[in-house]
Short mmCIF file of N, CA, C and O in Angstrom, two decimals:
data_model
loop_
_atom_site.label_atom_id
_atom_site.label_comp_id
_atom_site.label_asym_id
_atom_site.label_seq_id
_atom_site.Cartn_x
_atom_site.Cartn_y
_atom_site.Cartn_z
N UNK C 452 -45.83 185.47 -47.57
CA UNK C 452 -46.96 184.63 -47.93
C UNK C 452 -46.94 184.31 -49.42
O UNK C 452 -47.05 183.20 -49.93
N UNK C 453 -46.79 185.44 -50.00
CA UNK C 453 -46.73 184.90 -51.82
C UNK C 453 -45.73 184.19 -52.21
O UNK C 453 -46.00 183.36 -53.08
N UNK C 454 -44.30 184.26 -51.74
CA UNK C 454 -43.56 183.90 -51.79
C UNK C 454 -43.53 181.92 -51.33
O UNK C 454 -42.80 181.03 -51.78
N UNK C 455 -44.46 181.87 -50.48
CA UNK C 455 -44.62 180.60 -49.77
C UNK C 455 -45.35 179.87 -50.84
O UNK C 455 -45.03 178.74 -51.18
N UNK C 456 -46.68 180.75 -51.53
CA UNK C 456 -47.58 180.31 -52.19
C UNK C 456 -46.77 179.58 -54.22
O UNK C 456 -47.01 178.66 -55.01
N UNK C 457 -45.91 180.61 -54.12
CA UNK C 457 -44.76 180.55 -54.97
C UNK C 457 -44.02 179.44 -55.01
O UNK C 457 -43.85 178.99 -56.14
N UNK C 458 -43.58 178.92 -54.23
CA UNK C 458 -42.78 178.00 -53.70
C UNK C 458 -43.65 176.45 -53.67
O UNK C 458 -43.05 175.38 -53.63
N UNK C 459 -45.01 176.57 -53.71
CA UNK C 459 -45.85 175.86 -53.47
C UNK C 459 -46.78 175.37 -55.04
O UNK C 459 -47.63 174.50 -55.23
N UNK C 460 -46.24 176.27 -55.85
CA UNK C 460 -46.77 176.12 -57.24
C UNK C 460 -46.12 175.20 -58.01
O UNK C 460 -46.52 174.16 -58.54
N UNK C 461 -44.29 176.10 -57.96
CA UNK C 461 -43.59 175.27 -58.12
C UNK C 461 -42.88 174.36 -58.03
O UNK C 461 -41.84 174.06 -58.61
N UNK C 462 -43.74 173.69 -56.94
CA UNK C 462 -43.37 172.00 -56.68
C UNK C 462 -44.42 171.27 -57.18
O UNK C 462 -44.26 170.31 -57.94
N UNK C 463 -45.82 171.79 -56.69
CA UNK C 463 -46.70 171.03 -57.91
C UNK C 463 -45.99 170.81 -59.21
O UNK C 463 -45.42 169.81 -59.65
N UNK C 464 -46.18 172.07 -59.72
CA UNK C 464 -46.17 171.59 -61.39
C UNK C 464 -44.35 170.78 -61.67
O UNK C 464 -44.05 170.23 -62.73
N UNK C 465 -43.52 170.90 -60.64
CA UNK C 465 -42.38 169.92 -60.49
C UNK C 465 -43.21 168.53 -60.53
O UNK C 465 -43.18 167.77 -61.49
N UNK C 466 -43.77 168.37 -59.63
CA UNK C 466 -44.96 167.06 -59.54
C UNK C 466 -45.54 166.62 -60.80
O UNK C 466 -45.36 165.46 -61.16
N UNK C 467 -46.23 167.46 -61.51
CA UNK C 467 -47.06 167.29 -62.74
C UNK C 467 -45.79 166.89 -63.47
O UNK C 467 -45.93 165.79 -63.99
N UNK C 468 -44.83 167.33 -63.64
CA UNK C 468 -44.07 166.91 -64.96
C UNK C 468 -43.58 165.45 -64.82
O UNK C 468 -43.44 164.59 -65.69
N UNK C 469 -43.32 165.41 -63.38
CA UNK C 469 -42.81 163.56 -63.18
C UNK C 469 -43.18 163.05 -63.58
O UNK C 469 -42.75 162.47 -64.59
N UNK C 470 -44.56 162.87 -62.91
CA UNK C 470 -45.52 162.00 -62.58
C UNK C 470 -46.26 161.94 -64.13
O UNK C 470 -46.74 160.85 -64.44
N UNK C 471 -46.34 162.96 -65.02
CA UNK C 471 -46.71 162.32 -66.72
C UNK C 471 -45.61 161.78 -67.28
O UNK C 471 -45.74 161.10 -68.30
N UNK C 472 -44.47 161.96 -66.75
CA UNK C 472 -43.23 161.32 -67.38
C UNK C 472 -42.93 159.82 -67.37
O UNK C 472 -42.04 159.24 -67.99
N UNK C 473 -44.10 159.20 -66.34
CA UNK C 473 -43.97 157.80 -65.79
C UNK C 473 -44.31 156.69 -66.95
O UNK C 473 -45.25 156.81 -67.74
N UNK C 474 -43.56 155.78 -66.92
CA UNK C 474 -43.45 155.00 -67.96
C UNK C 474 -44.28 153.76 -67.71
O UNK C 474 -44.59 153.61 -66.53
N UNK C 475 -44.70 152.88 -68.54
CA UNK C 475 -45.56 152.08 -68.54
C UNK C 475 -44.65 150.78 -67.07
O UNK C 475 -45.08 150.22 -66.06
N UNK C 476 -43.58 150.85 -67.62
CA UNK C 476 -41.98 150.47 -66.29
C UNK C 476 -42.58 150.43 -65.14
O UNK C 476 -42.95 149.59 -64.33
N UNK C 477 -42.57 152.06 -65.34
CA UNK C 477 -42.79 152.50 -63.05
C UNK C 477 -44.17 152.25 -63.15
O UNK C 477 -44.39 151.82 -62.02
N UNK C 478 -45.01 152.23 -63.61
CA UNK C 478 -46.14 152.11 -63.48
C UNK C 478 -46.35 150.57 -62.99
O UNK C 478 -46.78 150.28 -61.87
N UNK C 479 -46.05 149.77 -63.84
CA UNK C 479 -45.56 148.24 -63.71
C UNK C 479 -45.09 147.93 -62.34
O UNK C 479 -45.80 147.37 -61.50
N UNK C 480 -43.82 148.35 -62.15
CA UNK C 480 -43.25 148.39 -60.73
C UNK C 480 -43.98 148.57 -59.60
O UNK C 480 -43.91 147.88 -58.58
N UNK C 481 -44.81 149.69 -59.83
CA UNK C 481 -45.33 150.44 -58.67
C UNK C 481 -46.91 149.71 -58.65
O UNK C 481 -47.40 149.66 -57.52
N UNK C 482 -47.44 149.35 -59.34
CA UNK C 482 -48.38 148.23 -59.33
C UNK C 482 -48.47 147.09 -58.12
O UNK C 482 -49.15 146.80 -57.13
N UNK C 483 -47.07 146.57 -59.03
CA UNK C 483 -46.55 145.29 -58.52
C UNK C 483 -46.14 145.52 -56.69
O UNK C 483 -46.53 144.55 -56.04
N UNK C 484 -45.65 146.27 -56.08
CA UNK C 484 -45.56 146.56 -54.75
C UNK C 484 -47.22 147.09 -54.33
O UNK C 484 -47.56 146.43 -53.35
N UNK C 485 -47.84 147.63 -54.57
CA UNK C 485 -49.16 147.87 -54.01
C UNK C 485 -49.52 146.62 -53.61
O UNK C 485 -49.79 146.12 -52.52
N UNK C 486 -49.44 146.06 -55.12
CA UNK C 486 -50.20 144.44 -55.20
C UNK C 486 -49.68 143.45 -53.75
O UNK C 486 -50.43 142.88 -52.96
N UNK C 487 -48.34 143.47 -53.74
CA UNK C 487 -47.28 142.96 -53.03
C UNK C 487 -47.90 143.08 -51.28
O UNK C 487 -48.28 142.36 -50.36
N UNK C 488 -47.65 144.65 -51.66
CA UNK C 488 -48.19 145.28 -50.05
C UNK C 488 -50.08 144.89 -49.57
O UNK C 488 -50.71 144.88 -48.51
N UNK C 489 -50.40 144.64 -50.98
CA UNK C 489 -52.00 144.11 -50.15
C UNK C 489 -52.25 142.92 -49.77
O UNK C 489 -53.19 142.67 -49.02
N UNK C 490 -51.20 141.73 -50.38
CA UNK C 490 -51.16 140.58 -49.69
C UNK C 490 -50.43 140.80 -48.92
O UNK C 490 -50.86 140.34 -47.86
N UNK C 491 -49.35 141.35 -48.78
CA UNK C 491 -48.53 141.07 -46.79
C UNK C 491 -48.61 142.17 -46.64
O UNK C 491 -47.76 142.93 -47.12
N UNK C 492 -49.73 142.65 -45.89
CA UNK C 492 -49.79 143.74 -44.93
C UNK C 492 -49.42 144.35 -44.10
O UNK C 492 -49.76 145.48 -43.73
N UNK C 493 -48.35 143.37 -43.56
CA UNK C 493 -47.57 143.43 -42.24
C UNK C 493 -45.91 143.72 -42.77
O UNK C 493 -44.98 143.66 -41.97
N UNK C 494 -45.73 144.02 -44.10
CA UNK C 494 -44.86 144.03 -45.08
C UNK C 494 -43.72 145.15 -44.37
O UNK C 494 -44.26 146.10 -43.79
N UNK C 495 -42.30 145.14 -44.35
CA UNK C 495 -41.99 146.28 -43.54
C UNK C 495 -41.23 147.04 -44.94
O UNK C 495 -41.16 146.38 -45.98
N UNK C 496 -40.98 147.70 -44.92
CA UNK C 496 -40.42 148.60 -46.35
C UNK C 496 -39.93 147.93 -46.93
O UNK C 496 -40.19 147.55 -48.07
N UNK C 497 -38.79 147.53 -45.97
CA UNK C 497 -37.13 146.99 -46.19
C UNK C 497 -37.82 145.50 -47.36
O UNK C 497 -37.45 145.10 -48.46
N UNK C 498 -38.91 145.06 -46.46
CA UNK C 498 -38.76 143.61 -46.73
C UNK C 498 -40.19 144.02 -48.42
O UNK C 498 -40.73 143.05 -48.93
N UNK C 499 -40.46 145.23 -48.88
CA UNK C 499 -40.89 144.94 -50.32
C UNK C 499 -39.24 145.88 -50.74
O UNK C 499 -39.34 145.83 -51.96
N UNK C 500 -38.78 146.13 -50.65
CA UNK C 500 -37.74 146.88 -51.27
C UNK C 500 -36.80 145.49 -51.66
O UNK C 500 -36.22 145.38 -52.74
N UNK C 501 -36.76 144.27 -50.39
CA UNK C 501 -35.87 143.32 -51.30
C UNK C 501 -36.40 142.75 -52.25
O UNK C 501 -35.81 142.03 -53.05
N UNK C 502 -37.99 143.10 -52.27
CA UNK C 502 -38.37 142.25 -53.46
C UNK C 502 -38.18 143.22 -54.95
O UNK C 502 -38.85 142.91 -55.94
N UNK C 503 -37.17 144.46 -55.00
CA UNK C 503 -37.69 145.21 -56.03
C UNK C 503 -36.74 144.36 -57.45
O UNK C 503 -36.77 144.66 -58.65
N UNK C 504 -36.06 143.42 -56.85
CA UNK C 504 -35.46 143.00 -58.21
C UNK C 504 -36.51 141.80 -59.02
O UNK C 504 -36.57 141.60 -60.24
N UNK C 505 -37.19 141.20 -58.09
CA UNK C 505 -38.62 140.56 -58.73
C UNK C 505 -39.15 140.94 -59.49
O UNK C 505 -39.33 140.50 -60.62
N UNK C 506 -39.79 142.50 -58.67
CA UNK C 506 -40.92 143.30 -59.28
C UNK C 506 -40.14 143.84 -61.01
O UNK C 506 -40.58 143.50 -62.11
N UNK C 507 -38.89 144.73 -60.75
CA UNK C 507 -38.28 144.41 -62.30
C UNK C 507 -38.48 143.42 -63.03
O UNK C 507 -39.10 143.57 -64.08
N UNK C 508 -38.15 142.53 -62.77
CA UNK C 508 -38.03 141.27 -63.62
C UNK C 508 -39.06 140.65 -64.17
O UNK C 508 -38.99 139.89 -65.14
N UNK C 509 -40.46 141.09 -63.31
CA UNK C 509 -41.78 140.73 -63.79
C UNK C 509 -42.18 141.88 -64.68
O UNK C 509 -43.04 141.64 -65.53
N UNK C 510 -41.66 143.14 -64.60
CA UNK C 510 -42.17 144.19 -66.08
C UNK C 510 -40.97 144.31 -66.86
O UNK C 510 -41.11 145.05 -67.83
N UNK C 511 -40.03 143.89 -66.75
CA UNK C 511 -39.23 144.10 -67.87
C UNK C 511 -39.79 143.95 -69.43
O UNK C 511 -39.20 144.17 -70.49
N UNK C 512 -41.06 143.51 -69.19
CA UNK C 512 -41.21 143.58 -71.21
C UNK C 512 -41.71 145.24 -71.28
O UNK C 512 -42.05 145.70 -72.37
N UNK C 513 -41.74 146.01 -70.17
CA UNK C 513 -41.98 147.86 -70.26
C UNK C 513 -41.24 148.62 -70.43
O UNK C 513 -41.35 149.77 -70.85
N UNK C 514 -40.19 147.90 -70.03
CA UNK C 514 -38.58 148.95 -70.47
C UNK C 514 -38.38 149.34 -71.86
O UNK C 514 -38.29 148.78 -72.95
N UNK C 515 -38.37 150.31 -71.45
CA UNK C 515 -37.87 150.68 -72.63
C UNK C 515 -39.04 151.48 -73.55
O UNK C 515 -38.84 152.30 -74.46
N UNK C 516 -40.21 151.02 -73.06
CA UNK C 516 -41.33 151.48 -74.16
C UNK C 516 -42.09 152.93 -73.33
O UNK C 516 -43.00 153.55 -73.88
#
């Protein structure tokens, strides 16, 4: 059980470190597909994943910063 609970800490705080690590970029990105996904609802992964070179191309002024 502690061991489980152990195991369970340290993926959170694995979590916490990403997820503050996120750049104004992924943030941008990941915006932009929400946004994406609330107008086509019916959206299937595949079909926002071909749009991920868009979604780049519309935050590229975040790279980097």
């Amino acid at each position: 059980m502690e061991a489980m609970m152990a195991k369970i800490l340290i993926a959170v705080c694995i979590l916490i470190v990403f997820t503050s690590c996120t750049g104004k970029y992924d943030e941008c990105i990941e915006n932009e597909k929400a946004q994406y996904r609330t107008q086509n609802p019916n959206a299937s992964y595949g079909q926002v994943q071909s749009r991920q070179a868009d979604f780049e191309l519309m935050c590229s002024k975040f790279k980097g910063k």
